[in-house]
Amino acid sequence: MKAVVLYKSLTGTTRKAAELIAGNLQQEGWGITAVCPWSHPEMAAIQDADVVIIGSWVDGMFAFGQKPFGIGAIRHLPAINGKLAATYCTFAVNPGRTLDKLGAAVGGLGAEVVGGLALQRFKLAAHSEEFAARLVANVPLPLR
Ligand SMILES: Cc1cc2nc3c(=O)[nH]c(=O)nc-3n(C[C@H](O)[C@H](O)[C@H](O)COP(=O)(O)O)c2cc1C
């Protein structure tokens, strides 16, 4: 399987998660076509990928109003019809319903969203590893 990891990061956590996820997937034998910000997507790498992974950071009031940063821009990314997708967000305290919102936005791009995970910023390595393991397990068997 080939994946592309698209992320948006303010202070580096979500970018670091993207790199960790890519490394973990490579250890599982997957190819990575690119790790790049979704604000500057590498179109050929997206085209070449079977699975599109989209990550952002939780933007909210900590106890309420949480959403993926850049949800409007994510809704306007190029269509990824026919591809599988997975989402992640990084957060500090409480992600709220960020993943649901991100999953709905990515589903709106035409992809089949196979899962998502909220990664706590202080447990980034462990949670990135869990994300990759769950993604590999959730890809339909004939495609693996
Ligand atoms: C303006 C702003 C709002 C945030 N709101 C939340 C929030 O509602 N809940 C939460 O758990 N973390 C919140 N955070 C923390 C970030 O989501 C978290 O630190 C994230 O890992 C940052 O990712 P980055 O380093 O890639 O920018 C907020 C951070 C900022 C700057």
PDB file of N, CA and C in Angstrom, residues 33-112:
ATOM      1  N   THR A  33       4.363   8.251  -0.390  1.00  0.00           N
ATOM      2  CA  THR A  33       4.614   9.041  -1.606  1.00  0.00           C
ATOM      3  C   THR A  33       5.038  10.470  -1.255  1.00  0.00           C
ATOM      4  N   ALA A  34       4.593  10.992  -0.108  1.00  0.00           N
ATOM      5  CA  ALA A  34       5.029  12.319   0.358  1.00  0.00           C
ATOM      6  C   ALA A  34       4.496  12.569   1.758  1.00  0.00           C
ATOM      7  N   VAL A  35       5.192  13.427   2.478  1.00  0.00           N
ATOM      8  CA  VAL A  35       4.689  13.989   3.744  1.00  0.00           C
ATOM      9  C   VAL A  35       4.760  15.496   3.540  1.00  0.00           C
ATOM     10  N   CYS A  36       3.606  16.145   3.430  1.00  0.00           N
ATOM     11  CA  CYS A  36       3.635  17.579   3.098  1.00  0.00           C
ATOM     12  C   CYS A  36       2.404  18.287   3.674  1.00  0.00           C
ATOM     13  N   PRO A  37       2.486  19.615   3.816  1.00  0.00           N
ATOM     14  CA  PRO A  37       1.328  20.357   4.339  1.00  0.00           C
ATOM     15  C   PRO A  37       0.156  20.309   3.356  1.00  0.00           C
ATOM     16  N   TRP A  38      -1.062  20.196   3.873  1.00  0.00           N
ATOM     17  CA  TRP A  38      -2.196  20.163   2.937  1.00  0.00           C
ATOM     18  C   TRP A  38      -2.449  21.541   2.320  1.00  0.00           C
ATOM     19  N   SER A  39      -1.805  22.570   2.867  1.00  0.00           N
ATOM     20  CA  SER A  39      -1.913  23.888   2.234  1.00  0.00           C
ATOM     21  C   SER A  39      -1.031  23.979   0.975  1.00  0.00           C
ATOM     22  N   HIS A  40      -0.061  23.071   0.867  1.00  0.00           N
ATOM     23  CA  HIS A  40       0.786  22.999  -0.339  1.00  0.00           C
ATOM     24  C   HIS A  40       0.892  21.539  -0.773  1.00  0.00           C
ATOM     25  N   PRO A  41      -0.226  20.963  -1.182  1.00  0.00           N
ATOM     26  CA  PRO A  41      -0.226  19.524  -1.458  1.00  0.00           C
ATOM     27  C   PRO A  41       0.571  19.157  -2.708  1.00  0.00           C
ATOM     28  N   GLU A  42       1.261  18.047  -2.633  1.00  0.00           N
ATOM     29  CA  GLU A  42       1.972  17.532  -3.814  1.00  0.00           C
ATOM     30  C   GLU A  42       0.988  16.657  -4.583  1.00  0.00           C
ATOM     31  N   MET A  43       0.469  17.213  -5.671  1.00  0.00           N
ATOM     32  CA  MET A  43      -0.634  16.548  -6.372  1.00  0.00           C
ATOM     33  C   MET A  43      -0.254  15.168  -6.906  1.00  0.00           C
ATOM     34  N   ALA A  44       0.966  15.050  -7.439  1.00  0.00           N
ATOM     35  CA  ALA A  44       1.380  13.759  -8.004  1.00  0.00           C
ATOM     36  C   ALA A  44       1.455  12.697  -6.907  1.00  0.00           C
ATOM     37  N   ALA A  45       1.885  13.121  -5.719  1.00  0.00           N
ATOM     38  CA  ALA A  45       2.005  12.178  -4.600  1.00  0.00           C
ATOM     39  C   ALA A  45       0.619  11.715  -4.131  1.00  0.00           C
ATOM     40  N   ILE A  46      -0.346  12.629  -4.173  1.00  0.00           N
ATOM     41  CA  ILE A  46      -1.715  12.267  -3.797  1.00  0.00           C
ATOM     42  C   ILE A  46      -2.280  11.286  -4.832  1.00  0.00           C
ATOM     43  N   GLN A  47      -2.062  11.630  -6.089  1.00  0.00           N
ATOM     44  CA  GLN A  47      -2.537  10.784  -7.191  1.00  0.00           C
ATOM     45  C   GLN A  47      -1.995   9.357  -7.065  1.00  0.00           C
ATOM     46  N   ASP A  48      -0.748   9.268  -6.643  1.00  0.00           N
ATOM     47  CA  ASP A  48      -0.021   8.003  -6.601  1.00  0.00           C
ATOM     48  C   ASP A  48      -0.370   7.159  -5.366  1.00  0.00           C
ATOM     49  N   ALA A  49      -1.043   7.764  -4.391  1.00  0.00           N
ATOM     50  CA  ALA A  49      -1.295   7.074  -3.113  1.00  0.00           C
ATOM     51  C   ALA A  49      -2.623   6.313  -3.138  1.00  0.00           C
ATOM     52  N   ASP A  50      -2.652   5.165  -2.437  1.00  0.00           N
ATOM     53  CA  ASP A  50      -3.912   4.435  -2.239  1.00  0.00           C
ATOM     54  C   ASP A  50      -4.667   5.019  -1.048  1.00  0.00           C
ATOM     55  N   VAL A  51      -3.906   5.491  -0.051  1.00  0.00           N
ATOM     56  CA  VAL A  51      -4.491   5.986   1.197  1.00  0.00           C
ATOM     57  C   VAL A  51      -4.014   7.418   1.439  1.00  0.00           C
ATOM     58  N   VAL A  52      -4.967   8.306   1.682  1.00  0.00           N
ATOM     59  CA  VAL A  52      -4.639   9.698   1.965  1.00  0.00           C
ATOM     60  C   VAL A  52      -4.876   9.933   3.466  1.00  0.00           C
ATOM     61  N   ILE A  53      -3.822  10.336   4.161  1.00  0.00           N
ATOM     62  CA  ILE A  53      -3.915  10.601   5.600  1.00  0.00           C
ATOM     63  C   ILE A  53      -3.911  12.108   5.790  1.00  0.00           C
ATOM     64  N   ILE A  54      -4.908  12.611   6.499  1.00  0.00           N
ATOM     65  CA  ILE A  54      -5.022  14.063   6.668  1.00  0.00           C
ATOM     66  C   ILE A  54      -5.043  14.395   8.155  1.00  0.00           C
ATOM     67  N   GLY A  55      -4.126  15.276   8.564  1.00  0.00           N
ATOM     68  CA  GLY A  55      -4.031  15.641   9.973  1.00  0.00           C
ATOM     69  C   GLY A  55      -4.065  17.137  10.185  1.00  0.00           C
ATOM     70  N   SER A  56      -4.617  17.547  11.329  1.00  0.00           N
ATOM     71  CA  SER A  56      -4.586  18.951  11.728  1.00  0.00           C
ATOM     72  C   SER A  56      -4.538  19.023  13.251  1.00  0.00           C
ATOM     73  N   TRP A  57      -4.483  20.218  13.770  1.00  0.00           N
ATOM     74  CA  TRP A  57      -4.446  20.385  15.223  1.00  0.00           C
ATOM     75  C   TRP A  57      -5.789  20.914  15.724  1.00  0.00           C
ATOM     76  N   VAL A  58      -6.076  20.626  16.983  1.00  0.00           N
ATOM     77  CA  VAL A  58      -7.368  21.002  17.561  1.00  0.00           C
ATOM     78  C   VAL A  58      -7.351  22.487  17.916  1.00  0.00           C
ATOM     79  N   ASP A  59      -8.311  23.185  17.351  1.00  0.00           N
ATOM     80  CA  ASP A  59      -8.451  24.623  17.543  1.00  0.00           C
ATOM     81  C   ASP A  59      -9.782  24.851  18.245  1.00  0.00           C
ATOM     82  N   GLY A  60      -9.740  25.363  19.469  1.00  0.00           N
ATOM     83  CA  GLY A  60     -10.999  25.564  20.174  1.00  0.00           C
ATOM     84  C   GLY A  60     -10.806  26.353  21.444  1.00  0.00           C
ATOM     85  N   MET A  61     -11.771  26.216  22.349  1.00  0.00           N
ATOM     86  CA  MET A  61     -11.725  26.916  23.638  1.00  0.00           C
ATOM     87  C   MET A  61     -11.386  25.932  24.755  1.00  0.00           C
ATOM     88  N   PHE A  62     -10.750  24.828  24.368  1.00  0.00           N
ATOM     89  CA  PHE A  62     -10.312  23.759  25.270  1.00  0.00           C
ATOM     90  C   PHE A  62     -11.471  22.964  25.862  1.00  0.00           C
ATOM     91  N   ALA A  63     -12.511  23.614  26.410  1.00  0.00           N
ATOM     92  CA  ALA A  63     -13.641  22.858  26.968  1.00  0.00           C
ATOM     93  C   ALA A  63     -14.789  22.775  25.968  1.00  0.00           C
ATOM     94  N   PHE A  64     -14.804  23.656  24.970  1.00  0.00           N
ATOM     95  CA  PHE A  64     -15.884  23.632  23.976  1.00  0.00           C
ATOM     96  C   PHE A  64     -15.405  24.253  22.665  1.00  0.00           C
ATOM     97  N   GLY A  65     -16.199  24.048  21.624  1.00  0.00           N
ATOM     98  CA  GLY A  65     -15.917  24.683  20.332  1.00  0.00           C
ATOM     99  C   GLY A  65     -14.721  24.106  19.595  1.00  0.00           C
ATOM    100  N   GLN A  66     -14.311  22.888  19.950  1.00  0.00           N
ATOM    101  CA  GLN A  66     -13.131  22.326  19.272  1.00  0.00           C
ATOM    102  C   GLN A  66     -13.454  21.951  17.834  1.00  0.00           C
ATOM    103  N   LYS A  67     -12.489  22.237  16.957  1.00  0.00           N
ATOM    104  CA  LYS A  67     -12.629  21.857  15.547  1.00  0.00           C
ATOM    105  C   LYS A  67     -11.229  21.699  14.962  1.00  0.00           C
ATOM    106  N   PRO A  68     -11.135  21.014  13.812  1.00  0.00           N
ATOM    107  CA  PRO A  68      -9.819  20.925  13.187  1.00  0.00           C
ATOM    108  C   PRO A  68      -9.430  22.297  12.651  1.00  0.00           C
ATOM    109  N   PHE A  69      -8.219  22.742  12.909  1.00  0.00           N
ATOM    110  CA  PHE A  69      -7.774  23.995  12.311  1.00  0.00           C
ATOM    111  C   PHE A  69      -7.850  23.859  10.789  1.00  0.00           C
ATOM    112  N   GLY A  70      -8.412  24.865  10.134  1.00  0.00           N
ATOM    113  CA  GLY A  70      -8.436  24.883   8.676  1.00  0.00           C
ATOM    114  C   GLY A  70      -9.521  24.023   8.064  1.00  0.00           C
ATOM    115  N   ILE A  71     -10.594  23.758   8.812  1.00  0.00           N
ATOM    116  CA  ILE A  71     -11.647  22.862   8.301  1.00  0.00           C
ATOM    117  C   ILE A  71     -12.213  23.368   6.960  1.00  0.00           C
ATOM    118  N   GLY A  72     -12.301  24.692   6.816  1.00  0.00           N
ATOM    119  CA  GLY A  72     -12.827  25.245   5.566  1.00  0.00           C
ATOM    120  C   GLY A  72     -11.905  24.925   4.390  1.00  0.00           C
ATOM    121  N   ALA A  73     -10.597  25.057   4.627  1.00  0.00           N
ATOM    122  CA  ALA A  73      -9.625  24.769   3.565  1.00  0.00           C
ATOM    123  C   ALA A  73      -9.611  23.272   3.241  1.00  0.00           C
ATOM    124  N   ILE A  74      -9.765  22.443   4.264  1.00  0.00           N
ATOM    125  CA  ILE A  74      -9.776  20.986   4.031  1.00  0.00           C
ATOM    126  C   ILE A  74     -10.955  20.618   3.124  1.00  0.00           C
ATOM    127  N   ARG A  75     -12.099  21.250   3.379  1.00  0.00           N
ATOM    128  CA  ARG A  75     -13.287  20.964   2.542  1.00  0.00           C
ATOM    129  C   ARG A  75     -13.042  21.323   1.083  1.00  0.00           C
ATOM    130  N   HIS A  76     -12.067  22.210   0.824  1.00  0.00           N
ATOM    131  CA  HIS A  76     -11.808  22.653  -0.553  1.00  0.00           C
ATOM    132  C   HIS A  76     -10.559  22.029  -1.163  1.00  0.00           C
ATOM    133  N   LEU A  77     -10.031  20.991  -0.519  1.00  0.00           N
ATOM    134  CA  LEU A  77      -8.907  20.276  -1.133  1.00  0.00           C
ATOM    135  C   LEU A  77      -9.406  19.558  -2.399  1.00  0.00           C
ATOM    136  N   PRO A  78      -8.504  19.225  -3.318  1.00  0.00           N
ATOM    137  CA  PRO A  78      -8.933  18.505  -4.519  1.00  0.00           C
ATOM    138  C   PRO A  78      -9.610  17.180  -4.157  1.00  0.00           C
ATOM    139  N   ALA A  79     -10.552  16.764  -4.969  1.00  0.00           N
ATOM    140  CA  ALA A  79     -11.296  15.523  -4.714  1.00  0.00           C
ATOM    141  C   ALA A  79     -10.340  14.328  -4.684  1.00  0.00           C
ATOM    142  N   ILE A  80     -10.650  13.370  -3.809  1.00  0.00           N
ATOM    143  CA  ILE A  80      -9.844  12.145  -3.708  1.00  0.00           C
ATOM    144  C   ILE A  80     -10.769  10.931  -3.831  1.00  0.00           C
ATOM    145  N   ASN A  81     -11.668  11.030  -4.811  1.00  0.00           N
ATOM    146  CA  ASN A  81     -12.619   9.950  -5.072  1.00  0.00           C
ATOM    147  C   ASN A  81     -11.899   8.624  -5.261  1.00  0.00           C
ATOM    148  N   GLY A  82     -12.487   7.579  -4.696  1.00  0.00           N
ATOM    149  CA  GLY A  82     -11.973   6.242  -4.940  1.00  0.00           C
ATOM    150  C   GLY A  82     -10.779   5.876  -4.067  1.00  0.00           C
ATOM    151  N   LYS A  83     -10.288   6.807  -3.263  1.00  0.00           N
ATOM    152  CA  LYS A  83      -9.165   6.478  -2.391  1.00  0.00           C
ATOM    153  C   LYS A  83      -9.664   6.217  -0.978  1.00  0.00           C
ATOM    154  N   LEU A  84      -8.852   5.488  -0.221  1.00  0.00           N
ATOM    155  CA  LEU A  84      -9.116   5.354   1.204  1.00  0.00           C
ATOM    156  C   LEU A  84      -8.502   6.562   1.897  1.00  0.00           C
ATOM    157  N   ALA A  85      -9.056   6.904   3.056  1.00  0.00           N
ATOM    158  CA  ALA A  85      -8.495   8.025   3.816  1.00  0.00           C
ATOM    159  C   ALA A  85      -8.539   7.708   5.307  1.00  0.00           C
ATOM    160  N   ALA A  86      -7.652   8.330   6.046  1.00  0.00           N
ATOM    161  CA  ALA A  86      -7.662   8.245   7.505  1.00  0.00           C
ATOM    162  C   ALA A  86      -7.301   9.625   8.032  1.00  0.00           C
ATOM    163  N   THR A  87      -7.813   9.958   9.204  1.00  0.00           N
ATOM    164  CA  THR A  87      -7.611  11.298   9.741  1.00  0.00           C
ATOM    165  C   THR A  87      -6.968  11.228  11.122  1.00  0.00           C
ATOM    166  N   TYR A  88      -6.272  12.286  11.475  1.00  0.00           N
ATOM    167  CA  TYR A  88      -5.792  12.408  12.852  1.00  0.00           C
ATOM    168  C   TYR A  88      -5.773  13.880  13.238  1.00  0.00           C
ATOM    169  N   CYS A  89      -5.838  14.105  14.537  1.00  0.00           N
ATOM    170  CA  CYS A  89      -5.637  15.458  15.045  1.00  0.00           C
ATOM    171  C   CYS A  89      -4.707  15.352  16.238  1.00  0.00           C
ATOM    172  N   THR A  90      -3.961  16.421  16.493  1.00  0.00           N
ATOM    173  CA  THR A  90      -3.193  16.473  17.736  1.00  0.00           C
ATOM    174  C   THR A  90      -3.859  17.494  18.644  1.00  0.00           C
ATOM    175  N   PHE A  91      -3.795  17.228  19.943  1.00  0.00           N
ATOM    176  CA  PHE A  91      -4.470  18.095  20.899  1.00  0.00           C
ATOM    177  C   PHE A  91      -3.666  18.140  22.200  1.00  0.00           C
ATOM    178  N   ALA A  92      -4.042  19.115  23.046  1.00  0.00           N
ATOM    179  CA  ALA A  92      -3.359  19.250  24.329  1.00  0.00           C
ATOM    180  C   ALA A  92      -4.180  18.638  25.457  1.00  0.00           C
ATOM    181  N   VAL A  93      -5.473  18.987  25.510  1.00  0.00           N
ATOM    182  CA  VAL A  93      -6.293  18.647  26.674  1.00  0.00           C
ATOM    183  C   VAL A  93      -7.518  17.811  26.304  1.00  0.00           C
ATOM    184  N   ASN A  94      -8.265  18.295  25.305  1.00  0.00           N
ATOM    185  CA  ASN A  94      -9.547  17.673  24.992  1.00  0.00           C
ATOM    186  C   ASN A  94      -9.903  17.944  23.531  1.00  0.00           C
ATOM    187  N   PRO A  95      -9.924  16.898  22.688  1.00  0.00           N
ATOM    188  CA  PRO A  95     -10.198  17.126  21.261  1.00  0.00           C
ATOM    189  C   PRO A  95     -11.672  17.350  20.938  1.00  0.00           C
ATOM    190  N   GLY A  96     -12.570  17.113  21.899  1.00  0.00           N
ATOM    191  CA  GLY A  96     -13.996  17.266  21.613  1.00  0.00           C
ATOM    192  C   GLY A  96     -14.408  16.410  20.427  1.00  0.00           C
ATOM    193  N   ARG A  97     -15.163  17.001  19.498  1.00  0.00           N
ATOM    194  CA  ARG A  97     -15.650  16.244  18.332  1.00  0.00           C
ATOM    195  C   ARG A  97     -14.827  16.540  17.074  1.00  0.00           C
ATOM    196  N   THR A  98     -13.587  16.953  17.290  1.00  0.00           N
ATOM    197  CA  THR A  98     -12.734  17.332  16.156  1.00  0.00           C
ATOM    198  C   THR A  98     -12.626  16.234  15.102  1.00  0.00           C
ATOM    199  N   LEU A  99     -12.429  14.996  15.558  1.00  0.00           N
ATOM    200  CA  LEU A  99     -12.243  13.902  14.591  1.00  0.00           C
ATOM    201  C   LEU A  99     -13.483  13.676  13.746  1.00  0.00           C
ATOM    202  N   ASP A 100     -14.658  13.767  14.371  1.00  0.00           N
ATOM    203  CA  ASP A 100     -15.913  13.605  13.611  1.00  0.00           C
ATOM    204  C   ASP A 100     -15.987  14.661  12.507  1.00  0.00           C
ATOM    205  N   LYS A 101     -15.636  15.899  12.875  1.00  0.00           N
ATOM    206  CA  LYS A 101     -15.709  17.004  11.905  1.00  0.00           C
ATOM    207  C   LYS A 101     -14.693  16.802  10.783  1.00  0.00           C
ATOM    208  N   LEU A 102     -13.502  16.361  11.152  1.00  0.00           N
ATOM    209  CA  LEU A 102     -12.459  16.133  10.152  1.00  0.00           C
ATOM    210  C   LEU A 102     -12.853  14.975   9.232  1.00  0.00           C
ATOM    211  N   GLY A 103     -13.379  13.921   9.820  1.00  0.00           N
ATOM    212  CA  GLY A 103     -13.802  12.758   9.025  1.00  0.00           C
ATOM    213  C   GLY A 103     -14.895  13.130   8.041  1.00  0.00           C
ATOM    214  N   ALA A 104     -15.839  13.964   8.486  1.00  0.00           N
ATOM    215  CA  ALA A 104     -16.934  14.385   7.594  1.00  0.00           C
ATOM    216  C   ALA A 104     -16.383  15.227   6.446  1.00  0.00           C
ATOM    217  N   ALA A 105     -15.432  16.122   6.754  1.00  0.00           N
ATOM    218  CA  ALA A 105     -14.853  16.970   5.701  1.00  0.00           C
ATOM    219  C   ALA A 105     -14.098  16.130   4.675  1.00  0.00           C
ATOM    220  N   VAL A 106     -13.335  15.155   5.153  1.00  0.00           N
ATOM    221  CA  VAL A 106     -12.541  14.323   4.242  1.00  0.00           C
ATOM    222  C   VAL A 106     -13.458  13.380   3.454  1.00  0.00           C
ATOM    223  N   GLY A 107     -14.501  12.883   4.097  1.00  0.00           N
ATOM    224  CA  GLY A 107     -15.490  12.070   3.381  1.00  0.00           C
ATOM    225  C   GLY A 107     -16.140  12.876   2.260  1.00  0.00           C
ATOM    226  N   GLY A 108     -16.308  14.166   2.503  1.00  0.00           N
ATOM    227  CA  GLY A 108     -16.897  15.053   1.498  1.00  0.00           C
ATOM    228  C   GLY A 108     -16.019  15.230   0.262  1.00  0.00           C
ATOM    229  N   LEU A 109     -14.746  14.859   0.386  1.00  0.00           N
ATOM    230  CA  LEU A 109     -13.841  14.940  -0.774  1.00  0.00           C
ATOM    231  C   LEU A 109     -13.954  13.691  -1.650  1.00  0.00           C
ATOM    232  N   GLY A 110     -14.782  12.738  -1.206  1.00  0.00           N
ATOM    233  CA  GLY A 110     -15.035  11.556  -2.022  1.00  0.00           C
ATOM    234  C   GLY A 110     -14.286  10.313  -1.592  1.00  0.00           C
ATOM    235  N   ALA A 111     -13.509  10.414  -0.532  1.00  0.00           N
ATOM    236  CA  ALA A 111     -12.743   9.255  -0.068  1.00  0.00           C
ATOM    237  C   ALA A 111     -13.585   8.403   0.878  1.00  0.00           C
ATOM    238  N   GLU A 112     -13.194   7.140   1.010  1.00  0.00           N
ATOM    239  CA  GLU A 112     -13.799   6.288   2.035  1.00  0.00           C
ATOM    240  C   GLU A 112     -12.926   6.387   3.287  1.00  0.00           C
TER     241      GLU A 112
END
